[in-house]
């Protein structure tokens, strides 16, 4: 069996405007199945995760995919099949994590500290998706077919 591995484009540079908002620490774009499409961290951060490494961003991407799938399952349970999820927010003792639909097959996640204006962050996330959502999208992968 042979297959083709396609390198995903790194979309991290598109996230820079989000990481310049006061209180925003990190931003990631992920596929629905948890693959990292790009990530960015604010400059001059301190704390346990001062800057996301690729490995940390990939772990965060998998967690984002799990969160959005749980949200989708919950919406379907409560509102019926076809009920999509537009946004999710997770609040912790150290900050917030916001998720939003970023285009076909993709989600945008942003982590903030507790001092961030979460309303402003959510608004800027929506503006970014409206502006460049087509670039943040991820088409479904082709199924693997055995070679003859």
Short mmCIF file of N, CA, C and O in Angstrom, two decimals:
data_model
loop_
_atom_site.label_atom_id
_atom_site.label_comp_id
_atom_site.label_asym_id
_atom_site.label_seq_id
_atom_site.Cartn_x
_atom_site.Cartn_y
_atom_site.Cartn_z
N UNK A 1 0.84 -1.17 0.00
CA UNK A 1 0.00 0.00 0.00
C UNK A 1 0.89 1.24 0.00
O UNK A 1 1.83 1.34 0.76
N UNK A 2 0.62 2.12 -0.89
CA UNK A 2 1.37 3.37 -0.93
C UNK A 2 0.38 4.51 -0.80
O UNK A 2 -0.79 4.40 -1.12
N UNK A 3 0.86 5.60 -0.35
CA UNK A 3 0.01 6.78 -0.19
C UNK A 3 0.82 8.03 -0.37
O UNK A 3 2.04 7.99 -0.44
N UNK A 4 0.13 9.10 -0.46
CA UNK A 4 0.79 10.38 -0.61
C UNK A 4 0.55 11.21 0.65
O UNK A 4 -0.57 11.32 1.11
N UNK A 5 1.60 11.73 1.19
CA UNK A 5 1.48 12.61 2.34
C UNK A 5 1.63 14.03 1.84
O UNK A 5 2.63 14.40 1.24
N UNK A 6 0.61 14.81 2.07
CA UNK A 6 0.62 16.20 1.65
C UNK A 6 0.93 17.08 2.84
O UNK A 6 0.32 16.95 3.89
N UNK A 7 1.87 17.94 2.69
CA UNK A 7 2.22 18.86 3.75
C UNK A 7 1.13 19.92 3.86
O UNK A 7 0.74 20.53 2.87
N UNK A 8 0.65 20.13 5.08
CA UNK A 8 -0.37 21.15 5.31
C UNK A 8 0.28 22.52 5.31
O UNK A 8 1.39 22.69 5.80
N UNK A 9 -0.42 23.52 4.78
CA UNK A 9 0.16 24.87 4.81
C UNK A 9 0.18 25.40 6.24
O UNK A 9 -0.69 25.09 7.03
N UNK A 10 1.20 26.17 6.58
CA UNK A 10 1.28 26.77 7.91
C UNK A 10 0.57 28.11 7.87
O UNK A 10 1.01 29.05 7.21
N UNK A 11 -0.54 28.20 8.57
CA UNK A 11 -1.37 29.39 8.56
C UNK A 11 -1.14 30.27 9.79
O UNK A 11 -1.91 31.20 10.04
N UNK A 12 -0.09 30.00 10.53
CA UNK A 12 0.16 30.74 11.77
C UNK A 12 0.29 32.23 11.58
O UNK A 12 -0.13 33.02 12.43
N UNK A 13 0.85 32.66 10.45
CA UNK A 13 1.06 34.09 10.22
C UNK A 13 -0.27 34.85 10.15
O UNK A 13 -0.34 36.03 10.48
N UNK A 14 -1.34 34.16 9.77
CA UNK A 14 -2.64 34.82 9.70
C UNK A 14 -3.22 35.14 11.08
O UNK A 14 -4.13 35.95 11.20
N UNK A 15 -2.67 34.50 12.11
CA UNK A 15 -3.20 34.66 13.45
C UNK A 15 -2.55 35.80 14.22
O UNK A 15 -2.97 36.10 15.33
N UNK A 16 -1.53 36.42 13.67
CA UNK A 16 -0.80 37.48 14.37
C UNK A 16 -1.70 38.60 14.90
O UNK A 16 -1.52 39.04 16.02
N UNK A 17 -2.71 39.08 14.10
CA UNK A 17 -3.56 40.15 14.66
C UNK A 17 -4.27 39.74 15.96
O UNK A 17 -4.47 40.58 16.84
N UNK A 18 -4.60 38.46 16.08
CA UNK A 18 -5.26 38.02 17.32
C UNK A 18 -4.30 38.04 18.49
O UNK A 18 -4.67 38.42 19.60
N UNK A 19 -3.06 37.64 18.26
CA UNK A 19 -2.10 37.57 19.37
C UNK A 19 -1.60 38.95 19.78
O UNK A 19 -0.91 39.07 20.78
N UNK A 20 -1.98 39.97 19.04
CA UNK A 20 -1.62 41.34 19.42
C UNK A 20 -2.67 41.99 20.30
O UNK A 20 -2.48 43.10 20.82
N UNK A 21 -3.82 41.33 20.51
CA UNK A 21 -4.86 41.84 21.42
C UNK A 21 -4.37 41.63 22.85
O UNK A 21 -3.91 40.53 23.20
N UNK A 22 -4.47 42.66 23.70
CA UNK A 22 -4.01 42.49 25.09
C UNK A 22 -4.70 41.31 25.78
O UNK A 22 -5.92 41.17 25.70
N UNK A 23 -3.89 40.47 26.40
CA UNK A 23 -4.41 39.32 27.14
C UNK A 23 -4.47 38.04 26.33
O UNK A 23 -4.65 36.97 26.90
N UNK A 24 -4.35 38.11 25.01
CA UNK A 24 -4.35 36.89 24.19
C UNK A 24 -2.96 36.27 24.28
O UNK A 24 -1.96 36.94 24.09
N UNK A 25 -2.92 34.97 24.57
CA UNK A 25 -1.65 34.27 24.71
C UNK A 25 -1.32 33.45 23.45
O UNK A 25 -0.22 33.53 22.94
N UNK A 26 -2.28 32.65 23.00
CA UNK A 26 -2.01 31.76 21.88
C UNK A 26 -3.23 31.65 20.97
O UNK A 26 -4.36 31.83 21.42
N UNK A 27 -3.00 31.32 19.71
CA UNK A 27 -4.07 31.07 18.75
C UNK A 27 -3.67 29.89 17.89
O UNK A 27 -2.49 29.75 17.54
N UNK A 28 -4.64 29.03 17.56
CA UNK A 28 -4.38 27.89 16.69
C UNK A 28 -5.51 27.76 15.68
O UNK A 28 -6.65 28.14 15.95
N UNK A 29 -5.19 27.26 14.52
CA UNK A 29 -6.18 26.86 13.52
C UNK A 29 -6.02 25.36 13.36
O UNK A 29 -4.90 24.87 13.16
N UNK A 30 -7.14 24.64 13.48
CA UNK A 30 -7.08 23.19 13.44
C UNK A 30 -8.13 22.64 12.50
O UNK A 30 -9.16 23.27 12.26
N UNK A 31 -7.87 21.47 11.95
CA UNK A 31 -8.87 20.79 11.15
C UNK A 31 -9.88 20.15 12.10
O UNK A 31 -9.61 19.99 13.30
N UNK A 32 -11.01 19.75 11.55
CA UNK A 32 -12.03 19.11 12.39
C UNK A 32 -11.52 17.84 13.05
O UNK A 32 -11.98 17.48 14.12
N UNK A 33 -10.57 17.17 12.42
CA UNK A 33 -10.05 15.96 13.02
C UNK A 33 -8.77 16.18 13.82
O UNK A 33 -8.08 15.23 14.17
N UNK A 34 -8.45 17.44 14.14
CA UNK A 34 -7.40 17.72 15.10
C UNK A 34 -6.01 17.96 14.56
O UNK A 34 -5.05 18.00 15.34
N UNK A 35 -5.87 18.15 13.26
CA UNK A 35 -4.53 18.45 12.73
C UNK A 35 -4.27 19.96 12.82
O UNK A 35 -5.14 20.76 12.49
N UNK A 36 -3.08 20.31 13.23
CA UNK A 36 -2.70 21.72 13.35
C UNK A 36 -2.46 22.29 11.96
O UNK A 36 -1.68 21.76 11.17
N UNK A 37 -3.16 23.40 11.67
CA UNK A 37 -2.91 24.11 10.42
C UNK A 37 -1.99 25.30 10.63
O UNK A 37 -1.39 25.80 9.70
N UNK A 38 -1.93 25.78 11.85
CA UNK A 38 -1.06 26.90 12.17
C UNK A 38 -1.25 27.33 13.60
O UNK A 38 -2.28 27.03 14.22
N UNK A 39 -0.26 28.00 14.13
CA UNK A 39 -0.39 28.53 15.48
C UNK A 39 0.48 29.76 15.64
O UNK A 39 1.41 29.98 14.85
N UNK A 40 0.15 30.56 16.63
CA UNK A 40 0.94 31.75 16.95
C UNK A 40 0.79 32.04 18.43
O UNK A 40 -0.24 31.73 19.04
N UNK A 41 1.82 32.62 19.00
CA UNK A 41 1.80 33.04 20.40
C UNK A 41 2.12 34.52 20.47
O UNK A 41 2.84 35.04 19.61
N UNK A 42 1.58 35.18 21.48
CA UNK A 42 1.90 36.58 21.70
C UNK A 42 3.39 36.70 22.06
O UNK A 42 4.00 35.76 22.54
N UNK A 43 3.94 37.87 21.83
CA UNK A 43 5.34 38.09 22.15
C UNK A 43 5.49 38.45 23.63
O UNK A 43 4.57 38.97 24.25
N UNK A 44 6.66 38.16 24.16
CA UNK A 44 7.03 38.52 25.53
C UNK A 44 6.12 37.91 26.59
O UNK A 44 5.81 38.55 27.59
N UNK A 45 5.68 36.67 26.37
CA UNK A 45 4.87 35.98 27.37
C UNK A 45 5.77 35.38 28.44
O UNK A 45 6.92 35.04 28.19
N UNK A 46 5.20 35.21 29.62
CA UNK A 46 5.87 34.47 30.68
C UNK A 46 4.87 33.44 31.20
O UNK A 46 3.72 33.42 30.79
N UNK A 47 5.30 32.59 32.09
CA UNK A 47 4.41 31.57 32.62
C UNK A 47 4.78 30.20 32.10
O UNK A 47 5.78 30.03 31.40
N UNK A 48 3.97 29.21 32.45
CA UNK A 48 4.31 27.82 32.10
C UNK A 48 4.37 27.57 30.59
O UNK A 48 5.15 26.74 30.15
N UNK A 49 3.57 28.25 29.80
CA UNK A 49 3.63 28.09 28.34
C UNK A 49 3.84 29.48 27.75
O UNK A 49 2.91 30.18 27.38
N UNK A 50 5.09 29.89 27.69
CA UNK A 50 5.41 31.23 27.19
C UNK A 50 5.27 31.33 25.69
O UNK A 50 4.98 32.38 25.14
N UNK A 51 5.47 30.23 25.00
CA UNK A 51 5.33 30.19 23.54
C UNK A 51 5.02 28.75 23.16
O UNK A 51 5.66 27.82 23.64
N UNK A 52 4.00 28.57 22.31
CA UNK A 52 3.63 27.22 21.92
C UNK A 52 4.68 26.63 20.99
O UNK A 52 4.99 27.21 19.95
N UNK A 53 5.20 25.47 21.35
CA UNK A 53 6.05 24.74 20.41
C UNK A 53 5.12 24.02 19.43
O UNK A 53 3.91 23.96 19.63
N UNK A 54 5.68 23.46 18.39
CA UNK A 54 4.86 22.71 17.43
C UNK A 54 4.19 21.53 18.14
O UNK A 54 2.99 21.28 17.94
N UNK A 55 4.92 20.84 19.00
CA UNK A 55 4.35 19.69 19.71
C UNK A 55 3.20 20.13 20.62
O UNK A 55 2.15 19.47 20.67
N UNK A 56 3.37 21.26 21.32
CA UNK A 56 2.29 21.76 22.18
C UNK A 56 1.10 22.21 21.35
O UNK A 56 -0.05 21.99 21.71
N UNK A 57 1.37 22.85 20.22
CA UNK A 57 0.28 23.29 19.34
C UNK A 57 -0.47 22.09 18.76
O UNK A 57 -1.69 22.14 18.61
N UNK A 58 0.25 21.02 18.46
CA UNK A 58 -0.43 19.82 17.95
C UNK A 58 -1.29 19.18 19.04
O UNK A 58 -2.39 18.70 18.77
N UNK A 59 -0.80 19.17 20.27
CA UNK A 59 -1.61 18.64 21.38
C UNK A 59 -2.84 19.52 21.59
O UNK A 59 -3.95 19.00 21.81
N UNK A 60 -2.65 20.83 21.53
CA UNK A 60 -3.78 21.76 21.68
C UNK A 60 -4.77 21.55 20.54
O UNK A 60 -5.99 21.60 20.75
N UNK A 61 -4.30 21.30 19.36
CA UNK A 61 -5.18 21.07 18.21
C UNK A 61 -6.04 19.83 18.44
O UNK A 61 -7.25 19.85 18.16
N UNK A 62 -5.44 18.78 18.95
CA UNK A 62 -6.21 17.57 19.22
C UNK A 62 -7.26 17.83 20.31
O UNK A 62 -8.41 17.38 20.20
N UNK A 63 -6.88 18.60 21.33
CA UNK A 63 -7.83 18.94 22.39
C UNK A 63 -8.96 19.81 21.85
O UNK A 63 -10.13 19.61 22.21
N UNK A 64 -8.64 20.74 20.96
CA UNK A 64 -9.67 21.61 20.35
C UNK A 64 -10.65 20.76 19.55
O UNK A 64 -11.87 20.99 19.61
N UNK A 65 -10.13 19.80 18.81
CA UNK A 65 -11.01 18.94 18.01
C UNK A 65 -11.94 18.15 18.93
O UNK A 65 -13.14 18.01 18.63
N UNK A 66 -11.41 17.66 20.03
CA UNK A 66 -12.25 16.91 20.97
C UNK A 66 -13.32 17.81 21.58
O UNK A 66 -14.49 17.40 21.72
N UNK A 67 -12.94 19.04 21.93
CA UNK A 67 -13.92 19.98 22.50
C UNK A 67 -15.02 20.30 21.51
O UNK A 67 -16.20 20.32 21.85
N UNK A 68 -14.65 20.57 20.28
CA UNK A 68 -15.67 20.94 19.29
C UNK A 68 -16.57 19.74 18.97
O UNK A 68 -17.77 19.91 18.74
N UNK A 69 -16.01 18.54 18.97
CA UNK A 69 -16.85 17.36 18.72
C UNK A 69 -17.81 17.14 19.89
O UNK A 69 -18.98 16.80 19.67
N UNK A 70 -17.34 17.36 21.10
CA UNK A 70 -18.23 17.25 22.25
C UNK A 70 -19.34 18.30 22.17
O UNK A 70 -20.50 18.02 22.46
N UNK A 71 -18.98 19.51 21.76
CA UNK A 71 -19.98 20.57 21.59
C UNK A 71 -21.00 20.20 20.53
O UNK A 71 -22.21 20.40 20.71
N UNK A 72 -20.52 19.64 19.43
CA UNK A 72 -21.44 19.23 18.35
C UNK A 72 -22.39 18.13 18.84
O UNK A 72 -23.59 18.17 18.57
N UNK A 73 -21.86 17.18 19.58
CA UNK A 73 -22.70 16.10 20.10
C UNK A 73 -23.73 16.65 21.08
O UNK A 73 -24.89 16.23 21.07
N UNK A 74 -23.34 17.58 21.90
CA UNK A 74 -24.26 18.19 22.86
C UNK A 74 -25.35 18.97 22.14
O UNK A 74 -26.54 18.85 22.48
N UNK A 75 -24.98 19.74 21.11
CA UNK A 75 -25.97 20.51 20.35
C UNK A 75 -26.94 19.59 19.64
O UNK A 75 -28.16 19.84 19.61
N UNK A 76 -26.45 18.49 19.10
CA UNK A 76 -27.32 17.52 18.43
C UNK A 76 -28.28 16.88 19.43
O UNK A 76 -29.47 16.72 19.14
N UNK A 77 -27.77 16.56 20.62
CA UNK A 77 -28.62 15.97 21.65
C UNK A 77 -29.74 16.92 22.06
O UNK A 77 -30.88 16.53 22.23
N UNK A 78 -29.41 18.19 22.18
CA UNK A 78 -30.39 19.17 22.68
C UNK A 78 -31.27 19.76 21.59
O UNK A 78 -32.42 20.12 21.83
N UNK A 79 -30.71 19.91 20.37
CA UNK A 79 -31.45 20.63 19.33
C UNK A 79 -31.72 19.80 18.09
O UNK A 79 -32.29 20.30 17.13
N UNK A 80 -31.27 18.57 18.06
CA UNK A 80 -31.53 17.72 16.92
C UNK A 80 -30.39 17.69 15.93
O UNK A 80 -29.46 18.52 15.99
N UNK A 81 -30.45 16.76 15.00
CA UNK A 81 -29.43 16.62 13.97
C UNK A 81 -29.31 17.87 13.13
O UNK A 81 -30.29 18.56 12.88
N UNK A 82 -28.11 18.18 12.73
CA UNK A 82 -27.87 19.36 11.91
C UNK A 82 -27.63 20.62 12.69
O UNK A 82 -27.36 21.67 12.11
N UNK A 83 -27.76 20.55 14.02
CA UNK A 83 -27.50 21.74 14.84
C UNK A 83 -25.99 21.96 14.90
O UNK A 83 -25.27 21.19 15.53
N UNK A 84 -25.52 22.97 14.24
CA UNK A 84 -24.09 23.26 14.24
C UNK A 84 -23.66 24.01 15.48
O UNK A 84 -24.48 24.53 16.23
N UNK A 85 -22.37 24.06 15.70
CA UNK A 85 -21.80 24.80 16.82
C UNK A 85 -21.02 25.97 16.25
O UNK A 85 -20.16 25.79 15.40
N UNK A 86 -21.37 27.15 16.70
CA UNK A 86 -20.66 28.34 16.22
C UNK A 86 -19.49 28.70 17.11
O UNK A 86 -18.44 29.08 16.63
N UNK A 87 -19.70 28.64 18.43
CA UNK A 87 -18.64 29.02 19.35
C UNK A 87 -18.71 28.17 20.61
O UNK A 87 -19.79 27.75 21.02
N UNK A 88 -17.56 27.99 21.22
CA UNK A 88 -17.45 27.36 22.53
C UNK A 88 -16.50 28.20 23.36
O UNK A 88 -15.58 28.82 22.83
N UNK A 89 -16.73 28.22 24.67
CA UNK A 89 -15.80 28.94 25.55
C UNK A 89 -15.54 28.08 26.79
O UNK A 89 -16.45 27.50 27.35
N UNK A 90 -14.29 28.00 27.15
CA UNK A 90 -13.85 27.27 28.33
C UNK A 90 -13.21 28.28 29.28
O UNK A 90 -12.32 29.03 28.86
N UNK A 91 -13.69 28.34 30.51
CA UNK A 91 -13.11 29.26 31.49
C UNK A 91 -12.36 28.45 32.53
O UNK A 91 -12.90 27.50 33.08
N UNK A 92 -11.12 28.83 32.79
CA UNK A 92 -10.34 28.17 33.83
C UNK A 92 -9.91 29.22 34.85
O UNK A 92 -10.19 30.40 34.69
N UNK A 93 -9.22 28.79 35.86
CA UNK A 93 -8.71 29.72 36.87
C UNK A 93 -7.64 30.65 36.30
O UNK A 93 -7.38 31.71 36.85
N UNK A 94 -7.04 30.26 35.17
CA UNK A 94 -5.94 31.03 34.61
C UNK A 94 -6.27 31.75 33.32
O UNK A 94 -5.43 32.46 32.78
N UNK A 95 -7.49 31.56 32.82
CA UNK A 95 -7.84 32.25 31.59
C UNK A 95 -8.98 31.57 30.85
O UNK A 95 -9.66 30.70 31.40
N UNK A 96 -9.14 31.97 29.61
CA UNK A 96 -10.22 31.47 28.78
C UNK A 96 -9.65 30.84 27.52
O UNK A 96 -8.59 31.23 27.05
N UNK A 97 -10.41 29.89 26.97
CA UNK A 97 -10.12 29.34 25.65
C UNK A 97 -11.41 29.45 24.86
O UNK A 97 -12.46 28.98 25.30
N UNK A 98 -11.34 30.11 23.72
CA UNK A 98 -12.50 30.29 22.86
C UNK A 98 -12.27 29.52 21.57
O UNK A 98 -11.16 29.51 21.04
N UNK A 99 -13.34 28.88 21.09
CA UNK A 99 -13.30 28.13 19.84
C UNK A 99 -14.39 28.67 18.95
O UNK A 99 -15.49 28.94 19.41
N UNK A 100 -14.11 28.78 17.67
CA UNK A 100 -15.14 29.16 16.72
C UNK A 100 -14.91 28.42 15.41
O UNK A 100 -13.78 28.02 15.10
N UNK A 101 -15.99 28.27 14.69
CA UNK A 101 -15.92 27.66 13.37
C UNK A 101 -15.14 28.62 12.47
O UNK A 101 -15.42 29.81 12.44
N UNK A 102 -14.15 28.10 11.75
CA UNK A 102 -13.28 29.00 10.97
C UNK A 102 -13.41 28.81 9.48
O UNK A 102 -12.66 29.40 8.72
N UNK A 103 -14.35 28.01 9.05
CA UNK A 103 -14.49 27.73 7.63
C UNK A 103 -14.79 26.26 7.47
O UNK A 103 -15.01 25.55 8.45
N UNK A 104 -14.80 25.82 6.26
CA UNK A 104 -15.12 24.41 5.99
C UNK A 104 -14.08 23.51 6.64
O UNK A 104 -12.89 23.59 6.33
N UNK A 105 -14.50 22.71 7.59
CA UNK A 105 -13.63 21.70 8.19
C UNK A 105 -12.54 22.24 9.09
O UNK A 105 -11.58 21.54 9.38
N UNK A 106 -12.67 23.47 9.57
CA UNK A 106 -11.60 24.04 10.40
C UNK A 106 -12.19 24.84 11.56
O UNK A 106 -13.32 25.34 11.50
N UNK A 107 -11.40 24.94 12.63
CA UNK A 107 -11.78 25.70 13.81
C UNK A 107 -10.61 26.59 14.22
O UNK A 107 -9.46 26.27 13.97
N UNK A 108 -10.97 27.67 14.86
CA UNK A 108 -9.99 28.61 15.39
C UNK A 108 -10.11 28.60 16.91
O UNK A 108 -11.21 28.74 17.44
N UNK A 109 -8.99 28.43 17.59
CA UNK A 109 -8.96 28.45 19.04
C UNK A 109 -8.03 29.54 19.53
O UNK A 109 -6.96 29.73 18.97
N UNK A 110 -8.46 30.26 20.57
CA UNK A 110 -7.65 31.33 21.14
C UNK A 110 -7.63 31.18 22.65
O UNK A 110 -8.68 31.02 23.27
N UNK A 111 -6.45 31.22 23.24
CA UNK A 111 -6.28 31.15 24.69
C UNK A 111 -5.89 32.53 25.20
O UNK A 111 -5.03 33.19 24.62
N UNK A 112 -6.56 32.95 26.28
CA UNK A 112 -6.29 34.27 26.85
C UNK A 112 -5.93 34.12 28.33
O UNK A 112 -6.16 33.07 28.92
N UNK A 113 -5.46 35.20 28.92
CA UNK A 113 -5.32 35.21 30.37
C UNK A 113 -6.62 35.75 30.97
O UNK A 113 -7.56 36.07 30.23
N UNK A 114 -6.69 35.84 32.27
CA UNK A 114 -7.94 36.24 32.93
C UNK A 114 -8.28 37.71 32.73
O UNK A 114 -9.42 38.12 32.93
N UNK A 115 -7.29 38.52 32.36
CA UNK A 115 -7.50 39.95 32.21
C UNK A 115 -7.98 40.35 30.81
O UNK A 115 -8.31 41.50 30.57
N UNK A 116 -8.04 39.41 29.89
CA UNK A 116 -8.42 39.72 28.51
C UNK A 116 -9.89 40.13 28.43
O UNK A 116 -10.73 39.66 29.22
N UNK A 117 -10.22 41.00 27.50
CA UNK A 117 -11.60 41.36 27.19
C UNK A 117 -12.13 40.28 26.26
O UNK A 117 -11.91 40.32 25.04
N UNK A 118 -12.81 39.30 26.83
CA UNK A 118 -13.25 38.13 26.07
C UNK A 118 -14.22 38.51 24.95
O UNK A 118 -14.20 37.92 23.87
N UNK A 119 -15.05 39.52 25.19
CA UNK A 119 -15.96 39.98 24.14
C UNK A 119 -15.20 40.53 22.94
O UNK A 119 -15.55 40.24 21.79
N UNK A 120 -14.17 41.31 23.21
CA UNK A 120 -13.35 41.84 22.13
C UNK A 120 -12.64 40.71 21.38
O UNK A 120 -12.60 40.71 20.15
N UNK A 121 -12.12 39.75 22.12
CA UNK A 121 -11.42 38.63 21.48
C UNK A 121 -12.39 37.86 20.58
O UNK A 121 -12.07 37.54 19.43
N UNK A 122 -13.59 37.55 21.09
CA UNK A 122 -14.58 36.82 20.28
C UNK A 122 -14.95 37.61 19.03
O UNK A 122 -15.06 37.04 17.94
N UNK A 123 -15.11 38.91 19.19
CA UNK A 123 -15.44 39.76 18.03
C UNK A 123 -14.31 39.73 17.00
O UNK A 123 -14.56 39.59 15.80
N UNK A 124 -13.08 39.85 17.45
CA UNK A 124 -11.95 39.85 16.52
C UNK A 124 -11.77 38.48 15.85
O UNK A 124 -11.35 38.41 14.70
N UNK A 125 -12.10 37.42 16.58
CA UNK A 125 -12.06 36.09 15.97
C UNK A 125 -13.06 36.02 14.82
O UNK A 125 -12.74 35.50 13.75
N UNK A 126 -14.28 36.52 15.04
CA UNK A 126 -15.30 36.50 13.99
C UNK A 126 -14.88 37.36 12.80
O UNK A 126 -15.10 36.98 11.65
N UNK A 127 -14.28 38.51 13.07
CA UNK A 127 -13.82 39.37 11.98
C UNK A 127 -12.72 38.69 11.17
O UNK A 127 -12.71 38.77 9.94
N UNK A 128 -11.81 38.02 11.86
CA UNK A 128 -10.74 37.31 11.15
C UNK A 128 -11.31 36.20 10.28
O UNK A 128 -10.91 36.05 9.12
N UNK A 129 -12.25 35.45 10.82
CA UNK A 129 -12.87 34.36 10.04
C UNK A 129 -13.61 34.94 8.84
O UNK A 129 -13.51 34.39 7.74
N UNK A 130 -14.33 36.03 9.03
CA UNK A 130 -15.05 36.64 7.91
C UNK A 130 -14.09 37.15 6.84
O UNK A 130 -14.36 37.06 5.64
N UNK A 131 -12.95 37.64 7.28
CA UNK A 131 -11.97 38.24 6.37
C UNK A 131 -11.17 37.19 5.59
O UNK A 131 -10.97 37.32 4.39
N UNK A 132 -10.74 36.16 6.28
CA UNK A 132 -9.83 35.18 5.65
C UNK A 132 -10.27 33.74 5.89
O UNK A 132 -9.46 32.83 5.82
N UNK A 133 -11.56 33.54 6.17
CA UNK A 133 -12.05 32.20 6.49
C UNK A 133 -11.77 31.17 5.40
O UNK A 133 -11.54 30.01 5.69
N UNK A 134 -11.81 31.61 4.14
CA UNK A 134 -11.56 30.66 3.06
C UNK A 134 -10.15 30.08 3.15
O UNK A 134 -9.92 28.92 2.80
N UNK A 135 -9.21 30.88 3.65
CA UNK A 135 -7.83 30.39 3.79
C UNK A 135 -7.66 29.50 5.02
O UNK A 135 -6.70 28.75 5.11
N UNK A 136 -8.59 29.64 5.98
CA UNK A 136 -8.51 28.84 7.20
C UNK A 136 -9.20 27.50 7.05
O UNK A 136 -9.11 26.66 7.93
N UNK A 137 -9.92 27.30 5.96
CA UNK A 137 -10.69 26.08 5.77
C UNK A 137 -9.78 24.90 5.44
O UNK A 137 -8.67 25.05 4.98
N UNK A 138 -10.33 23.73 5.69
CA UNK A 138 -9.61 22.49 5.39
C UNK A 138 -10.58 21.52 4.74
O UNK A 138 -11.56 21.12 5.36
N UNK A 139 -10.33 21.17 3.51
CA UNK A 139 -11.18 20.22 2.81
C UNK A 139 -10.95 18.82 3.37
O UNK A 139 -9.86 18.51 3.85
N UNK A 140 -11.99 17.98 3.31
CA UNK A 140 -11.81 16.60 3.79
C UNK A 140 -10.69 15.90 3.03
O UNK A 140 -10.49 16.14 1.84
N UNK A 141 -9.97 15.08 3.76
CA UNK A 141 -8.89 14.34 3.12
C UNK A 141 -9.45 13.24 2.25
O UNK A 141 -10.52 12.70 2.52
N UNK A 142 -8.73 12.92 1.18
CA UNK A 142 -9.15 11.84 0.31
C UNK A 142 -9.00 10.52 1.05
O UNK A 142 -8.03 10.31 1.77
N UNK A 143 -9.97 9.63 0.85
CA UNK A 143 -9.82 8.31 1.49
C UNK A 143 -8.64 7.57 0.89
O UNK A 143 -8.31 7.75 -0.28
N UNK A 144 -8.02 6.76 1.70
CA UNK A 144 -6.88 5.97 1.24
C UNK A 144 -7.42 4.82 0.41
O UNK A 144 -8.32 4.09 0.83
N UNK A 145 -6.90 4.69 -0.76
CA UNK A 145 -7.30 3.56 -1.62
C UNK A 145 -6.09 2.68 -1.83
O UNK A 145 -4.98 3.16 -2.08
N UNK A 146 -6.30 1.40 -1.69
CA UNK A 146 -5.16 0.50 -1.90
C UNK A 146 -4.70 0.56 -3.35
O UNK A 146 -5.50 0.66 -4.26
N UNK A 147 -3.41 0.55 -3.52
CA UNK A 147 -2.87 0.56 -4.88
C UNK A 147 -2.98 -0.84 -5.46
O UNK A 147 -2.98 -1.84 -4.77
N UNK A 148 -3.09 -0.89 -6.73
CA UNK A 148 -3.25 -2.21 -7.37
C UNK A 148 -1.93 -2.80 -7.76
O UNK A 148 -0.91 -2.26 -7.71
#
